[in-house]
């Protein structure tokens, strides 16, 4: 799974081998320049999901329920789910579990597949006191295994595990019948997810331990635009064959 937020990259990913596109609430940071995912709204998610669906009609699309959208009561939560699904999502992803298992089960029973998300759930970063690996001590690890089982019980069809020790990623995967998808959770999960711009190296300075750059995207794009600029400045572009 990789993230995808717009029509342009959806068209590329539609022809790629990846199984699943995640319209993650990380779009608030990557596409809108906010400091955290707390700034994503249902309207923002809806508009990006619709663009991705138009660009990637053949892919399975996961739409993130943004900050607090499942915590304002049943009616607003179901309205948000409806907006995301009508925009073209195939399921919704919901961070956390505590105090919201019932509503998650209700969404599942309403016919909407729900993907869970545990570990370093960025919407709770204020409560975690920063971006820290979760489940490092025995008690936290056992609690997370238990919570993962509760999410499975509530009807989640898959579970994202973010920034947990490799051993815990493996243990949760073994404890569940549903697939796990890891980011910073080691090699013991069933699948992996990365933010597209991160794996493409669009921000060379962003290199957390779990990330591998598969391209030097920033330098490649900057180089192409600078070459265009240089060609215009030297009158090498447009050439004879590029004129009407
Ligand atoms: O929003 C997002 O990009 C995510 C992934 C980090 C799993 O939820």
PDB file of C-alpha atoms and ligand atoms in Angstrom:
ATOM      1  CA  UNK A   1       0.000   0.000   0.000  1.00  0.00           C
ATOM      2  CA  UNK A   2       1.158   3.557  -0.719  1.00  0.00           C
ATOM      3  CA  UNK A   3      -0.482   6.879  -0.028  1.00  0.00           C
ATOM      4  CA  UNK A   4      -1.998   8.801  -2.890  1.00  0.00           C
ATOM      5  CA  UNK A   5      -3.692  12.173  -2.677  1.00  0.00           C
ATOM      6  CA  UNK A   6      -4.250  13.518  -6.174  1.00  0.00           C
ATOM      7  CA  UNK A   7      -5.342  12.713  -9.729  1.00  0.00           C
ATOM      8  CA  UNK A   8      -1.867  13.154 -11.175  1.00  0.00           C
ATOM      9  CA  UNK A   9      -0.130  10.531  -9.040  1.00  0.00           C
ATOM     10  CA  UNK A  10      -3.242   8.303  -9.016  1.00  0.00           C
ATOM     11  CA  UNK A  11      -2.890   7.936 -12.793  1.00  0.00           C
ATOM     12  CA  UNK A  12       0.683   6.704 -12.352  1.00  0.00           C
ATOM     13  CA  UNK A  13      -0.180   4.392  -9.448  1.00  0.00           C
ATOM     14  CA  UNK A  14      -3.192   2.991 -11.298  1.00  0.00           C
ATOM     15  CA  UNK A  15      -0.726   1.395 -13.717  1.00  0.00           C
ATOM     16  CA  UNK A  16       1.658   0.267 -10.944  1.00  0.00           C
ATOM     17  CA  UNK A  17       1.795  -3.086  -9.162  1.00  0.00           C
ATOM     18  CA  UNK A  18       0.779  -1.800  -5.714  1.00  0.00           C
ATOM     19  CA  UNK A  19      -2.466  -3.303  -4.440  1.00  0.00           C
ATOM     20  CA  UNK A  20      -3.919  -0.444  -2.463  1.00  0.00           C
ATOM     21  CA  UNK A  21      -3.936   3.354  -2.388  1.00  0.00           C
ATOM     22  CA  UNK A  22      -4.337   5.114   0.937  1.00  0.00           C
ATOM     23  CA  UNK A  23      -5.802   8.591   0.853  1.00  0.00           C
ATOM     24  CA  UNK A  24      -4.302   9.249   4.266  1.00  0.00           C
ATOM     25  CA  UNK A  25      -4.931  12.252   6.473  1.00  0.00           C
ATOM     26  CA  UNK A  26      -1.165  12.814   6.094  1.00  0.00           C
ATOM     27  CA  UNK A  27      -2.323  14.806   3.052  1.00  0.00           C
ATOM     28  CA  UNK A  28      -2.809  17.732   5.461  1.00  0.00           C
ATOM     29  CA  UNK A  29       0.984  17.804   5.836  1.00  0.00           C
ATOM     30  CA  UNK A  30       2.189  16.545   2.456  1.00  0.00           C
ATOM     31  CA  UNK A  31      -0.271  18.387   0.210  1.00  0.00           C
ATOM     32  CA  UNK A  32      -1.360  21.344   2.333  1.00  0.00           C
ATOM     33  CA  UNK A  33       1.811  22.061   4.328  1.00  0.00           C
ATOM     34  CA  UNK A  34       0.294  21.806   7.800  1.00  0.00           C
ATOM     35  CA  UNK A  35       2.460  20.738  10.756  1.00  0.00           C
ATOM     36  CA  UNK A  36       0.307  17.725  11.658  1.00  0.00           C
ATOM     37  CA  UNK A  37      -2.569  15.563  10.457  1.00  0.00           C
ATOM     38  CA  UNK A  38      -4.942  17.304  12.886  1.00  0.00           C
ATOM     39  CA  UNK A  39      -5.783  19.810  10.150  1.00  0.00           C
ATOM     40  CA  UNK A  40      -7.360  17.275   7.803  1.00  0.00           C
ATOM     41  CA  UNK A  41     -11.140  17.701   7.511  1.00  0.00           C
ATOM     42  CA  UNK A  42     -13.889  15.523   6.083  1.00  0.00           C
ATOM     43  CA  UNK A  43     -14.307  17.936   3.149  1.00  0.00           C
ATOM     44  CA  UNK A  44     -10.572  17.851   2.458  1.00  0.00           C
ATOM     45  CA  UNK A  45     -10.524  14.035   2.551  1.00  0.00           C
ATOM     46  CA  UNK A  46     -13.586  13.846   0.305  1.00  0.00           C
ATOM     47  CA  UNK A  47     -12.135  16.071  -2.377  1.00  0.00           C
ATOM     48  CA  UNK A  48      -8.802  14.169  -2.445  1.00  0.00           C
ATOM     49  CA  UNK A  49     -10.542  10.758  -2.469  1.00  0.00           C
ATOM     50  CA  UNK A  50     -12.658  11.832  -5.447  1.00  0.00           C
ATOM     51  CA  UNK A  51      -9.551  12.965  -7.345  1.00  0.00           C
ATOM     52  CA  UNK A  52      -7.735   9.692  -6.610  1.00  0.00           C
ATOM     53  CA  UNK A  53     -10.779   7.648  -7.667  1.00  0.00           C
ATOM     54  CA  UNK A  54     -10.892   9.528 -10.995  1.00  0.00           C
ATOM     55  CA  UNK A  55      -7.205   8.803 -11.556  1.00  0.00           C
ATOM     56  CA  UNK A  56      -7.160   5.217 -10.310  1.00  0.00           C
ATOM     57  CA  UNK A  57     -10.439   3.530 -11.207  1.00  0.00           C
ATOM     58  CA  UNK A  58      -8.888   0.075 -10.858  1.00  0.00           C
ATOM     59  CA  UNK A  59      -7.316   0.324  -7.427  1.00  0.00           C
ATOM     60  CA  UNK A  60      -8.667  -0.445  -3.951  1.00  0.00           C
ATOM     61  CA  UNK A  61      -8.849   2.892  -2.139  1.00  0.00           C
ATOM     62  CA  UNK A  62      -8.639   3.372   1.622  1.00  0.00           C
ATOM     63  CA  UNK A  63      -9.965   6.698   2.934  1.00  0.00           C
ATOM     64  CA  UNK A  64      -8.836   8.034   6.297  1.00  0.00           C
ATOM     65  CA  UNK A  65     -11.429   9.258   8.775  1.00  0.00           C
ATOM     66  CA  UNK A  66      -9.861  12.559   9.869  1.00  0.00           C
ATOM     67  CA  UNK A  67      -9.196  13.929  13.361  1.00  0.00           C
ATOM     68  CA  UNK A  68     -12.160  13.475  15.764  1.00  0.00           C
ATOM     69  CA  UNK A  69     -14.567  12.602  12.970  1.00  0.00           C
ATOM     70  CA  UNK A  70     -15.579   9.359  14.736  1.00  0.00           C
ATOM     71  CA  UNK A  71     -15.757  11.008  18.163  1.00  0.00           C
ATOM     72  CA  UNK A  72     -18.562  13.535  17.695  1.00  0.00           C
ATOM     73  CA  UNK A  73     -21.401  11.065  17.940  1.00  0.00           C
ATOM     74  CA  UNK A  74     -23.048   8.549  15.668  1.00  0.00           C
ATOM     75  CA  UNK A  75     -24.768  10.929  13.261  1.00  0.00           C
ATOM     76  CA  UNK A  76     -21.715  13.077  12.346  1.00  0.00           C
ATOM     77  CA  UNK A  77     -19.543   9.949  12.167  1.00  0.00           C
ATOM     78  CA  UNK A  78     -21.946   8.218   9.780  1.00  0.00           C
ATOM     79  CA  UNK A  79     -22.267  11.402   7.695  1.00  0.00           C
ATOM     80  CA  UNK A  80     -18.474  11.493   7.385  1.00  0.00           C
ATOM     81  CA  UNK A  81     -18.337   7.801   6.419  1.00  0.00           C
ATOM     82  CA  UNK A  82     -21.026   8.443   3.804  1.00  0.00           C
ATOM     83  CA  UNK A  83     -19.093  11.386   2.327  1.00  0.00           C
ATOM     84  CA  UNK A  84     -15.860   9.381   2.061  1.00  0.00           C
ATOM     85  CA  UNK A  85     -17.574   6.354   0.520  1.00  0.00           C
ATOM     86  CA  UNK A  86     -19.638   8.424  -1.918  1.00  0.00           C
ATOM     87  CA  UNK A  87     -16.437  10.183  -3.005  1.00  0.00           C
ATOM     88  CA  UNK A  88     -15.059   6.824  -4.142  1.00  0.00           C
ATOM     89  CA  UNK A  89     -13.396   5.164  -1.164  1.00  0.00           C
ATOM     90  CA  UNK A  90     -13.675   1.373  -0.851  1.00  0.00           C
ATOM     91  CA  UNK A  91     -13.364   1.437   2.929  1.00  0.00           C
ATOM     92  CA  UNK A  92     -12.499   3.787   5.779  1.00  0.00           C
ATOM     93  CA  UNK A  93      -9.466   3.680   8.045  1.00  0.00           C
ATOM     94  CA  UNK A  94      -9.921   4.710  11.665  1.00  0.00           C
ATOM     95  CA  UNK A  95      -7.113   5.446  14.129  1.00  0.00           C
ATOM     96  CA  UNK A  96      -7.292   4.023  17.643  1.00  0.00           C
ATOM     97  CA  UNK A  97      -9.852   1.878  19.427  1.00  0.00           C
ATOM     98  CA  UNK A  98     -10.492   3.052  22.970  1.00  0.00           C
ATOM     99  CA  UNK A  99     -14.046   4.365  23.363  1.00  0.00           C
ATOM    100  CA  UNK A 100     -14.940   3.862  19.723  1.00  0.00           C
ATOM    101  CA  UNK A 101     -15.207   0.095  19.242  1.00  0.00           C
ATOM    102  CA  UNK A 102     -18.989   0.270  19.226  1.00  0.00           C
ATOM    103  CA  UNK A 103     -19.143   2.901  16.528  1.00  0.00           C
ATOM    104  CA  UNK A 104     -16.552   1.012  14.479  1.00  0.00           C
ATOM    105  CA  UNK A 105     -18.700  -2.133  14.714  1.00  0.00           C
ATOM    106  CA  UNK A 106     -21.732  -0.062  13.672  1.00  0.00           C
ATOM    107  CA  UNK A 107     -19.892   1.199  10.568  1.00  0.00           C
ATOM    108  CA  UNK A 108     -18.915  -2.390   9.686  1.00  0.00           C
ATOM    109  CA  UNK A 109     -22.491  -3.579  10.220  1.00  0.00           C
ATOM    110  CA  UNK A 110     -23.668  -0.756   7.960  1.00  0.00           C
ATOM    111  CA  UNK A 111     -21.777  -2.414   5.106  1.00  0.00           C
ATOM    112  CA  UNK A 112     -18.645  -0.290   5.148  1.00  0.00           C
ATOM    113  CA  UNK A 113     -15.325  -2.139   5.522  1.00  0.00           C
ATOM    114  CA  UNK A 114     -13.180  -0.647   8.287  1.00  0.00           C
ATOM    115  CA  UNK A 115      -9.390  -0.780   8.512  1.00  0.00           C
ATOM    116  CA  UNK A 116      -7.973  -0.245  12.003  1.00  0.00           C
ATOM    117  CA  UNK A 117      -4.788   1.655  12.867  1.00  0.00           C
ATOM    118  CA  UNK A 118      -2.755   1.153  16.070  1.00  0.00           C
ATOM    119  CA  UNK A 119       0.687   2.093  17.378  1.00  0.00           C
ATOM    120  CA  UNK A 120       1.881   5.634  16.772  1.00  0.00           C
ATOM    121  CA  UNK A 121      -1.460   6.955  15.572  1.00  0.00           C
ATOM    122  CA  UNK A 122      -0.604  10.534  14.499  1.00  0.00           C
ATOM    123  CA  UNK A 123      -4.015  11.961  15.465  1.00  0.00           C
ATOM    124  CA  UNK A 124      -3.092  11.207  19.113  1.00  0.00           C
ATOM    125  CA  UNK A 125       0.413  12.658  18.901  1.00  0.00           C
ATOM    126  CA  UNK A 126      -0.391  15.255  21.585  1.00  0.00           C
ATOM    127  CA  UNK A 127      -1.327  12.491  24.034  1.00  0.00           C
ATOM    128  CA  UNK A 128       1.832  10.519  23.143  1.00  0.00           C
ATOM    129  CA  UNK A 129       3.987  13.579  23.785  1.00  0.00           C
ATOM    130  CA  UNK A 130       5.592  13.433  20.344  1.00  0.00           C
ATOM    131  CA  UNK A 131       6.420  10.965  17.598  1.00  0.00           C
ATOM    132  CA  UNK A 132       7.624   8.037  19.696  1.00  0.00           C
ATOM    133  CA  UNK A 133       7.731   4.310  18.987  1.00  0.00           C
ATOM    134  CA  UNK A 134       4.762   2.746  20.811  1.00  0.00           C
ATOM    135  CA  UNK A 135       4.498  -0.582  22.673  1.00  0.00           C
ATOM    136  CA  UNK A 136       8.112  -0.672  23.819  1.00  0.00           C
ATOM    137  CA  UNK A 137       7.412  -1.986  27.320  1.00  0.00           C
ATOM    138  CA  UNK A 138       5.742  -5.286  28.143  1.00  0.00           C
ATOM    139  CA  UNK A 139       2.510  -3.781  29.527  1.00  0.00           C
ATOM    140  CA  UNK A 140       1.979  -1.497  26.518  1.00  0.00           C
ATOM    141  CA  UNK A 141       2.777  -4.354  24.146  1.00  0.00           C
ATOM    142  CA  UNK A 142       0.282  -6.705  25.818  1.00  0.00           C
ATOM    143  CA  UNK A 143      -2.351  -3.951  25.800  1.00  0.00           C
ATOM    144  CA  UNK A 144      -1.802  -3.375  22.081  1.00  0.00           C
ATOM    145  CA  UNK A 145      -2.151  -7.093  21.302  1.00  0.00           C
ATOM    146  CA  UNK A 146      -5.412  -7.124  23.242  1.00  0.00           C
ATOM    147  CA  UNK A 147      -6.664  -3.979  21.479  1.00  0.00           C
ATOM    148  CA  UNK A 148      -5.785  -5.446  18.099  1.00  0.00           C
ATOM    149  CA  UNK A 149      -7.914  -8.496  18.931  1.00  0.00           C
ATOM    150  CA  UNK A 150     -10.794  -6.207  19.953  1.00  0.00           C
ATOM    151  CA  UNK A 151     -10.576  -4.400  16.615  1.00  0.00           C
ATOM    152  CA  UNK A 152     -10.706  -7.730  14.822  1.00  0.00           C
ATOM    153  CA  UNK A 153     -13.720  -8.662  16.931  1.00  0.00           C
ATOM    154  CA  UNK A 154     -15.404  -5.356  16.067  1.00  0.00           C
ATOM    155  CA  UNK A 155     -15.151  -6.384  12.414  1.00  0.00           C
ATOM    156  CA  UNK A 156     -12.036  -4.621  11.088  1.00  0.00           C
ATOM    157  CA  UNK A 157     -10.849  -6.361   7.925  1.00  0.00           C
ATOM    158  CA  UNK A 158      -7.216  -5.230   8.244  1.00  0.00           C
ATOM    159  CA  UNK A 159      -4.988  -3.318  10.623  1.00  0.00           C
ATOM    160  CA  UNK A 160      -2.241  -0.750  10.107  1.00  0.00           C
ATOM    161  CA  UNK A 161       0.550  -0.915  12.692  1.00  0.00           C
ATOM    162  CA  UNK A 162       2.650   2.235  12.872  1.00  0.00           C
ATOM    163  CA  UNK A 163       6.019   2.596  14.610  1.00  0.00           C
ATOM    164  CA  UNK A 164       6.041  -0.393  16.919  1.00  0.00           C
ATOM    165  CA  UNK A 165       8.961  -2.720  17.688  1.00  0.00           C
ATOM    166  CA  UNK A 166       9.475  -5.345  15.010  1.00  0.00           C
ATOM    167  CA  UNK A 167       8.785  -8.173  17.479  1.00  0.00           C
ATOM    168  CA  UNK A 168       5.446  -6.661  18.478  1.00  0.00           C
ATOM    169  CA  UNK A 169       4.459  -6.206  14.819  1.00  0.00           C
ATOM    170  CA  UNK A 170       5.121  -9.897  14.338  1.00  0.00           C
ATOM    171  CA  UNK A 171       3.282 -10.937  17.521  1.00  0.00           C
ATOM    172  CA  UNK A 172       0.165  -8.941  16.616  1.00  0.00           C
ATOM    173  CA  UNK A 173       0.237 -10.366  13.104  1.00  0.00           C
ATOM    174  CA  UNK A 174       0.431 -13.890  14.521  1.00  0.00           C
ATOM    175  CA  UNK A 175      -2.402 -13.209  16.980  1.00  0.00           C
ATOM    176  CA  UNK A 176      -4.817 -12.020  14.278  1.00  0.00           C
ATOM    177  CA  UNK A 177      -6.623 -13.695  11.396  1.00  0.00           C
ATOM    178  CA  UNK A 178      -6.942 -10.357   9.537  1.00  0.00           C
ATOM    179  CA  UNK A 179      -3.937  -8.944   7.641  1.00  0.00           C
ATOM    180  CA  UNK A 180      -1.635  -6.363   9.198  1.00  0.00           C
ATOM    181  CA  UNK A 181       0.067  -3.591   7.221  1.00  0.00           C
ATOM    182  CA  UNK A 182       3.136  -2.068   8.808  1.00  0.00           C
ATOM    183  CA  UNK A 183       4.922   1.271   8.669  1.00  0.00           C
ATOM    184  CA  UNK A 184       7.943   1.262  10.920  1.00  0.00           C
ATOM    185  CA  UNK A 185       6.693  -2.063  12.309  1.00  0.00           C
ATOM    186  CA  UNK A 186       9.384  -4.379  10.934  1.00  0.00           C
ATOM    187  CA  UNK A 187       9.181  -7.233   8.474  1.00  0.00           C
ATOM    188  CA  UNK A 188       6.764  -9.467  10.388  1.00  0.00           C
ATOM    189  CA  UNK A 189       3.567  -7.782   9.203  1.00  0.00           C
ATOM    190  CA  UNK A 190       1.579  -9.084   6.241  1.00  0.00           C
ATOM    191  CA  UNK A 191       2.038  -5.925   4.159  1.00  0.00           C
ATOM    192  CA  UNK A 192       3.800  -2.562   4.198  1.00  0.00           C
ATOM    193  CA  UNK A 193       2.686   1.018   3.641  1.00  0.00           C
ATOM    194  CA  UNK A 194       4.714   4.166   2.962  1.00  0.00           C
ATOM    195  CA  UNK A 195       3.860   7.735   2.111  1.00  0.00           C
ATOM    196  CA  UNK A 196       4.462   8.032  -1.648  1.00  0.00           C
ATOM    197  CA  UNK A 197       6.410  11.289  -1.415  1.00  0.00           C
ATOM    198  CA  UNK A 198       8.625   9.766   1.299  1.00  0.00           C
ATOM    199  CA  UNK A 199       9.575   6.719  -0.741  1.00  0.00           C
ATOM    200  CA  UNK A 200      10.188   8.929  -3.783  1.00  0.00           C
ATOM    201  CA  UNK A 201      12.610  11.093  -1.781  1.00  0.00           C
ATOM    202  CA  UNK A 202      10.634  14.292  -2.262  1.00  0.00           C
ATOM    203  CA  UNK A 203      12.029  15.571   1.034  1.00  0.00           C
ATOM    204  CA  UNK A 204      15.668  14.499   1.200  1.00  0.00           C
ATOM    205  CA  UNK A 205      15.987  15.588   4.848  1.00  0.00           C
ATOM    206  CA  UNK A 206      13.104  13.371   5.995  1.00  0.00           C
ATOM    207  CA  UNK A 207      14.751  10.025   6.619  1.00  0.00           C
ATOM    208  CA  UNK A 208      13.350   8.255   9.693  1.00  0.00           C
ATOM    209  CA  UNK A 209      14.819   4.831  10.440  1.00  0.00           C
ATOM    210  CA  UNK A 210      11.926   2.923   8.855  1.00  0.00           C
ATOM    211  CA  UNK A 211      12.056   4.755   5.523  1.00  0.00           C
ATOM    212  CA  UNK A 212      13.878   3.756   2.343  1.00  0.00           C
ATOM    213  CA  UNK A 213      14.194   6.280  -0.491  1.00  0.00           C
ATOM    214  CA  UNK A 214      13.526   4.602  -3.831  1.00  0.00           C
ATOM    215  CA  UNK A 215      14.295   7.743  -5.838  1.00  0.00           C
ATOM    216  CA  UNK A 216      15.846  11.149  -5.436  1.00  0.00           C
ATOM    217  CA  UNK A 217      12.581  12.775  -6.419  1.00  0.00           C
ATOM    218  CA  UNK A 218      13.339  16.268  -5.153  1.00  0.00           C
ATOM    219  CA  UNK A 219      16.604  16.587  -7.083  1.00  0.00           C
ATOM    220  CA  UNK A 220      15.170  14.896 -10.179  1.00  0.00           C
ATOM    221  CA  UNK A 221      12.194  17.266 -10.430  1.00  0.00           C
ATOM    222  CA  UNK A 222      14.256  20.321  -9.504  1.00  0.00           C
ATOM    223  CA  UNK A 223      16.822  19.340 -12.142  1.00  0.00           C
ATOM    224  CA  UNK A 224      14.155  18.979 -14.836  1.00  0.00           C
ATOM    225  CA  UNK A 225      12.584  22.370 -14.066  1.00  0.00           C
ATOM    226  CA  UNK A 226      16.000  24.064 -13.939  1.00  0.00           C
ATOM    227  CA  UNK A 227      16.918  22.501 -17.287  1.00  0.00           C
ATOM    228  CA  UNK A 228      13.684  23.919 -18.748  1.00  0.00           C
ATOM    229  CA  UNK A 229      14.549  27.325 -17.278  1.00  0.00           C
ATOM    230  CA  UNK A 230      18.080  27.190 -18.691  1.00  0.00           C
ATOM    231  CA  UNK A 231      16.788  26.182 -22.137  1.00  0.00           C
ATOM    232  CA  UNK A 232      14.323  29.089 -22.182  1.00  0.00           C
ATOM    233  CA  UNK A 233      17.006  31.533 -21.006  1.00  0.00           C
ATOM    234  CA  UNK A 234      19.404  30.369 -23.719  1.00  0.00           C
ATOM    235  CA  UNK A 235      16.626  30.263 -26.359  1.00  0.00           C
ATOM    236  CA  UNK A 236      17.238  26.509 -26.832  1.00  0.00           C
ATOM    237  CA  UNK A 237      13.519  25.998 -26.129  1.00  0.00           C
ATOM    238  CA  UNK A 238      11.235  26.029 -28.004  1.00  0.00           C
ATOM    239  CA  UNK A 239      13.209  24.453 -30.836  1.00  0.00           C
ATOM    240  CA  UNK A 240      12.193  24.334 -34.478  1.00  0.00           C
ATOM    241  CA  UNK A 241      10.265  21.090 -33.989  1.00  0.00           C
ATOM    242  CA  UNK A 242       8.386  22.568 -31.016  1.00  0.00           C
ATOM    243  CA  UNK A 243       6.931  25.523 -32.921  1.00  0.00           C
ATOM    244  CA  UNK A 244       3.692  25.811 -34.960  1.00  0.00           C
TER     245      UNK A 244
HETATM  246  O1  LIG B   1      -2.202   9.118   6.762  1.00  0.00           O
HETATM  247  C1  LIG B   1      -1.315   8.291   6.511  1.00  0.00           C
HETATM  248  O2  LIG B   1      -0.448   8.505   5.658  1.00  0.00           O
HETATM  249  C2  LIG B   1      -1.298   7.043   7.258  1.00  0.00           C
HETATM  250  C3  LIG B   1      -0.148   6.121   7.067  1.00  0.00           C
HETATM  251  C4  LIG B   1       1.068   6.667   7.726  1.00  0.00           C
HETATM  252  C5  LIG B   1      -0.435   4.750   7.514  1.00  0.00           C
HETATM  253  O3  LIG B   1      -2.194   6.792   8.007  1.00  0.00           O
END
